Amino acid sequence: MAGLLTFTSSSIYCAAANVHIDPWKPADFAIITHAHSDHAKPGCKHYLAHKDSASILRLRLGNDISLQTVDYGEKFSINGVQFSLHPAGHVIGSAQIRVEHKGEVWVASGDYKVQDDYFSAAFEPVRCHTFITESTFGLPIYKWRPQHEVMNDIREWWKENQLQDKASVLMGYALGKMQRLVKNLQPFDQKVFAHGAIFNVNEQLRAAGYDLPYIPRVTSDIDKKEYRGALILGTSSSLNTPWLKKFEPYSTGYCSGWMAVRGAKNRRSVDRGFVLSDHADWNELNWAVAETGAERVYVTHGYTDTFARWLNEKDIEAHEVKTSYGDEEEDVLPEEVVA
Amino acid sequence: MKQFTNLFLQLDRTTKTNEKVELLKAYFLSAPEEDKIWALALFTGRRPPRPIKSSQVQEWALEQAGIPQWLYRESYSSVGDMAETISLLLPASESTSEKTLSEWFRDFVTLAKKTDDEKKSFLISAWRQLSPYEIFVFNKLMMGSFRIGVSQTLVVRAVSEVTNQEAAVVTHRVMGHWDPMTTTFKELIHAENLADQHSKPYPFYLAYAIEDELDNLGQPTEWFAEWKWDGIRAQIIFRNNELYIWSRGEELVTDKFPELHAFADFLPDGTVLDGEILCFSNERPLPFNVLQTRIGRKNVTKKILQEAPVALIAYDLLELEGVDIRKQPQEYRRQALENLYNSTPTNPAFRLSKLLDFQNWDELKALHTQSRENTAEGFMIKRKAAAYQTGRKKGDWWKWKVDPLSIDAVLIYAQKGSGRRAELYTDYTFAVWDQGKLIPFAKAYSGLTDAEIRRVDHFVKNNILEKFGPVRTVKPKLVFEIGFEGINASTRHKSGIAVRFPRMLRWREDKPAEEADTLDNLKQILNGYK
């Protein structure tokens, strides 16, 4: 008998329900773990996602998509297969998909992180027989410090820059990282501005009722003096672009798990790297796998071969799986999109 | 140690030269006196003695981290640096330490004689009292692989500004023989009369590649032109009856070249020559790889001395009868060099760099095309009025190299880089066609822009055929124009060919893999080059 979920050339597929999870090619029925572009692709006839993903999915895929939303823990059946979504803690609305059929339970976790970021619902391990895990940071060199320590480092860096009358340009993914930063750095006693793409995400979320402060967007008619000592939120792709020019003099900070390695930081020629990730680190991946009680693990995007081998050596049956996930680097929202 | 780690951390955060100098100055002003000499030693590439074998350091680190060897290797290949990998793998430390840089180094010195068990307990207790970043710097210091984005020039600038000394004086003092165990910072930098200064070379004057048209250099009569040789740049110093040979890498290489020891017999006391060391055979200079294999050897055998003896092609005179004449114009120094050469008995190891005869720039351009036939890399063009300057300076000395040889080759293997390129596939192996098969012939790392590297990396990640350790076999699809400086027959390479300084000139996105060059094309270049 084939597994409840299978890995096809276009998705993680549930044949019994004829449902695709995070398909990277157009499908009839797609359940989406979260709204990042490598997991939520356009062209599907029908989408199902957590209700907190709705506003960003519409921003990204269009207002006219056919979208059904559910809450965490809400059970629903398709062709006799039972589904429910559970918090993955990655970004707002991100969910692990629990699939149950004839007593067999699988969980596809999409992307997840374990530390609570106080904006997305915090990760909850879900007991299952088979667990599908990411492995973006599946190497023991990746170990995150507590979030509040990193936030303190960022505040200190901002303060140092203020003393030198510099702008502080803080960069990271528009969806997820930026809201996490805003929630955890506020209240602000100095001016804060956002790149258009971040502004759009924030405003979309605010319009949908989420608790975020208003942060004005960077526009060409703002007096450059306004940026002295200010915090500017930039997308991960604004690094080394002319967009930065208007903030001169400035210091750049980049928030990502990759910043744990000097080489990765230096390669981006950024002044400061802040090790802050929306993915699980090595210890958290191991913890999450253990908590699910899974007897079998499929490892998708990241250090798949390494993490799978490690689990096998720990007597947990694990397999490497090829998917199209993990390309968040190119995850840029068009700035022109009107929120 | 905290202060030094902090300096390291801050230097690592900035790419701006001025900020680096400011940080160094702040350090040399405020660091404990005994730490300064160690910092200076590290920044000028003086490797401290390695007290523990790196295999042991690794073994004990894995034990502490609780991970198997293979997982360490995977981790290392993503970090690209052993000291850093270990600092990231070790469990968080429980206490802190106030030991200074020099105290740690003095520990290292006594450690060398201790038993393995003592070394192990020293190391583990050190790791337990240092923060991850301190562990990284500590490992670097201990394993003697200390490299940081700070050139000797920057350090010299900082020290000279802090101590109010001329940069040239500091450079002169920092180069050469001294040991941080026995020399103090004060003695090295501040002492009025240094006893043992005879061995010290002058800082080399280095040329920039010419950017402009020759015609814009002004009158041809104001310039000298010489062949540019592909050897080892060196200064030969004869003072107080002692001969010293220094390479441009500021290494004392006297022992490597016994053929040149005869210079002690005929050079007048107080002489410093600047020139190029090359291997010769039948009056013709040999390609660089002959010299290279020779430098790598511990002992120079008789066979080597007979088959490929070295000679110095002298092109400048920096000290004459004990007087520093670097401020004199090039023309004056050249005349003095010729006088010296003519007054010494003929010796095959002492040659004079020939001045090229040209009336106008067009004649020189025509001569340039004959560089390869003359086993030269191109020209050195020097202003007759030029003083001998310090370091790489524009304006008076220019190098004009011939265009590299090139061939279109297919990317077949990729490997992740190290250091700042550790996450990306940046190290490539290239192949040419031979009877329907791709034969690897060169490895190259440089030449692409960061944006191109990312695209190639993306291609590699999606087109891996096989894995051999860190090496990935890649679908043979991408074609690159590979440039190289020299080409030689080689029995050690599958292709039968070894190229020198291969690098990617450009990505031939217009060319399908099938149309890349063949081994025969390479062999034609080899034949044409001989």
mmCIF file of C-alpha atoms in Angstrom, chain A residues 138-143 160 164 166 250 258 260-272 282 303-307 309-310 313-314 320 322 327 329-330, chain B residues 8 12-13 15-16 19 66-68 70-71 74-75 78-79 81 84-85 88-91 133 136 147 416 419-424 450 454 458 461-462 467 472:
data_model
loop_
_atom_site.group_PDB
_atom_site.id
_atom_site.type_symbol
_atom_site.label_atom_id
_atom_site.label_comp_id
_atom_site.label_asym_id
_atom_site.label_seq_id
_atom_site.Cartn_x
_atom_site.Cartn_y
_atom_site.Cartn_z
ATOM 1 C CA GLY A 138 19.769 20.917 9.757
ATOM 2 C CA LEU A 139 23.388 21.170 10.864
ATOM 3 C CA PRO A 140 24.650 21.283 14.472
ATOM 4 C CA ILE A 141 26.424 24.577 13.788
ATOM 5 C CA TYR A 142 23.027 26.299 13.801
ATOM 6 C CA LYS A 143 21.911 27.022 17.342
ATOM 7 C CA GLU A 160 25.215 53.187 18.337
ATOM 8 C CA GLN A 164 26.851 58.650 14.939
ATOM 9 C CA LYS A 166 23.456 57.273 10.992
ATOM 10 C CA TYR A 250 23.794 54.397 7.245
ATOM 11 C CA TRP A 258 22.552 32.204 7.875
ATOM 12 C CA ALA A 260 25.507 32.428 12.229
ATOM 13 C CA VAL A 261 28.388 31.762 9.847
ATOM 14 C CA ARG A 262 30.933 34.561 9.267
ATOM 15 C CA GLY A 263 31.418 33.655 5.639
ATOM 16 C CA ALA A 264 27.712 33.983 4.897
ATOM 17 C CA LYS A 265 27.633 37.376 6.566
ATOM 18 C CA ASN A 266 30.773 38.650 4.869
ATOM 19 C CA ARG A 267 29.608 37.460 1.482
ATOM 20 C CA ARG A 268 26.605 39.747 1.735
ATOM 21 C CA SER A 269 28.886 42.634 2.720
ATOM 22 C CA VAL A 270 26.556 43.742 5.427
ATOM 23 C CA ASP A 271 27.762 45.681 8.464
ATOM 24 C CA ARG A 272 25.979 43.579 11.047
ATOM 25 C CA TRP A 282 19.451 21.930 14.980
ATOM 26 C CA TYR A 303 20.330 19.730 4.699
ATOM 27 C CA THR A 304 18.112 16.793 3.795
ATOM 28 C CA ASP A 305 20.796 14.109 3.448
ATOM 29 C CA THR A 306 22.595 15.181 6.596
ATOM 30 C CA PHE A 307 19.555 15.365 8.815
ATOM 31 C CA ARG A 309 21.380 10.297 8.046
ATOM 32 C CA TRP A 310 21.584 11.692 11.571
ATOM 33 C CA GLU A 313 21.787 6.778 13.135
ATOM 34 C CA LYS A 314 19.508 7.653 16.059
ATOM 35 C CA GLU A 320 15.412 12.411 2.023
ATOM 36 C CA LYS A 322 13.193 16.300 -3.158
ATOM 37 C CA ASP A 327 13.798 29.303 -2.308
ATOM 38 C CA GLU A 329 15.708 34.084 -0.887
ATOM 39 C CA GLU A 330 13.890 35.123 -4.039
ATOM 40 C CA PHE B 8 38.606 40.936 15.821
ATOM 41 C CA ASP B 12 35.213 41.635 10.899
ATOM 42 C CA ARG B 13 32.149 43.868 10.794
ATOM 43 C CA THR B 15 34.866 46.595 5.118
ATOM 44 C CA LYS B 16 35.999 50.211 5.288
ATOM 45 C CA GLU B 19 37.342 52.268 10.164
ATOM 46 C CA GLY B 66 28.650 14.830 20.935
ATOM 47 C CA ILE B 67 28.594 14.510 17.165
ATOM 48 C CA PRO B 68 30.143 11.975 14.798
ATOM 49 C CA TRP B 70 30.905 12.734 9.268
ATOM 50 C CA LEU B 71 28.591 15.353 10.726
ATOM 51 C CA GLU B 74 29.321 18.311 6.719
ATOM 52 C CA SER B 75 29.375 21.217 9.166
ATOM 53 C CA SER B 78 29.267 24.788 5.247
ATOM 54 C CA VAL B 79 31.485 26.966 7.411
ATOM 55 C CA ASP B 81 36.916 27.240 8.651
ATOM 56 C CA GLU B 84 34.852 28.643 13.492
ATOM 57 C CA THR B 85 33.164 25.283 12.942
ATOM 58 C CA LEU B 88 29.744 26.786 16.623
ATOM 59 C CA LEU B 89 29.562 23.116 17.589
ATOM 60 C CA LEU B 90 30.738 23.295 21.181
ATOM 61 C CA PRO B 91 28.151 23.503 23.944
ATOM 62 C CA TYR B 133 33.316 34.179 19.558
ATOM 63 C CA PHE B 136 36.677 31.085 17.554
ATOM 64 C CA ARG B 147 44.011 35.457 8.854
ATOM 65 C CA LYS B 416 31.493 24.608 -1.925
ATOM 66 C CA GLY B 419 35.500 31.481 4.092
ATOM 67 C CA ARG B 420 33.061 33.998 2.764
ATOM 68 C CA ARG B 421 31.875 31.622 0.056
ATOM 69 C CA ALA B 422 31.229 28.624 2.275
ATOM 70 C CA GLU B 423 27.519 28.242 1.545
ATOM 71 C CA LEU B 424 27.846 28.425 -2.202
ATOM 72 C CA ASP B 450 28.611 37.593 -7.004
ATOM 73 C CA ARG B 454 24.592 32.784 -7.196
ATOM 74 C CA HIS B 458 21.526 27.634 -8.195
ATOM 75 C CA LYS B 461 22.130 22.655 -6.684
ATOM 76 C CA ASN B 462 19.475 21.638 -9.179
ATOM 77 C CA LYS B 467 28.271 13.126 -4.763
ATOM 78 C CA ARG B 472 29.390 17.235 -6.808
#
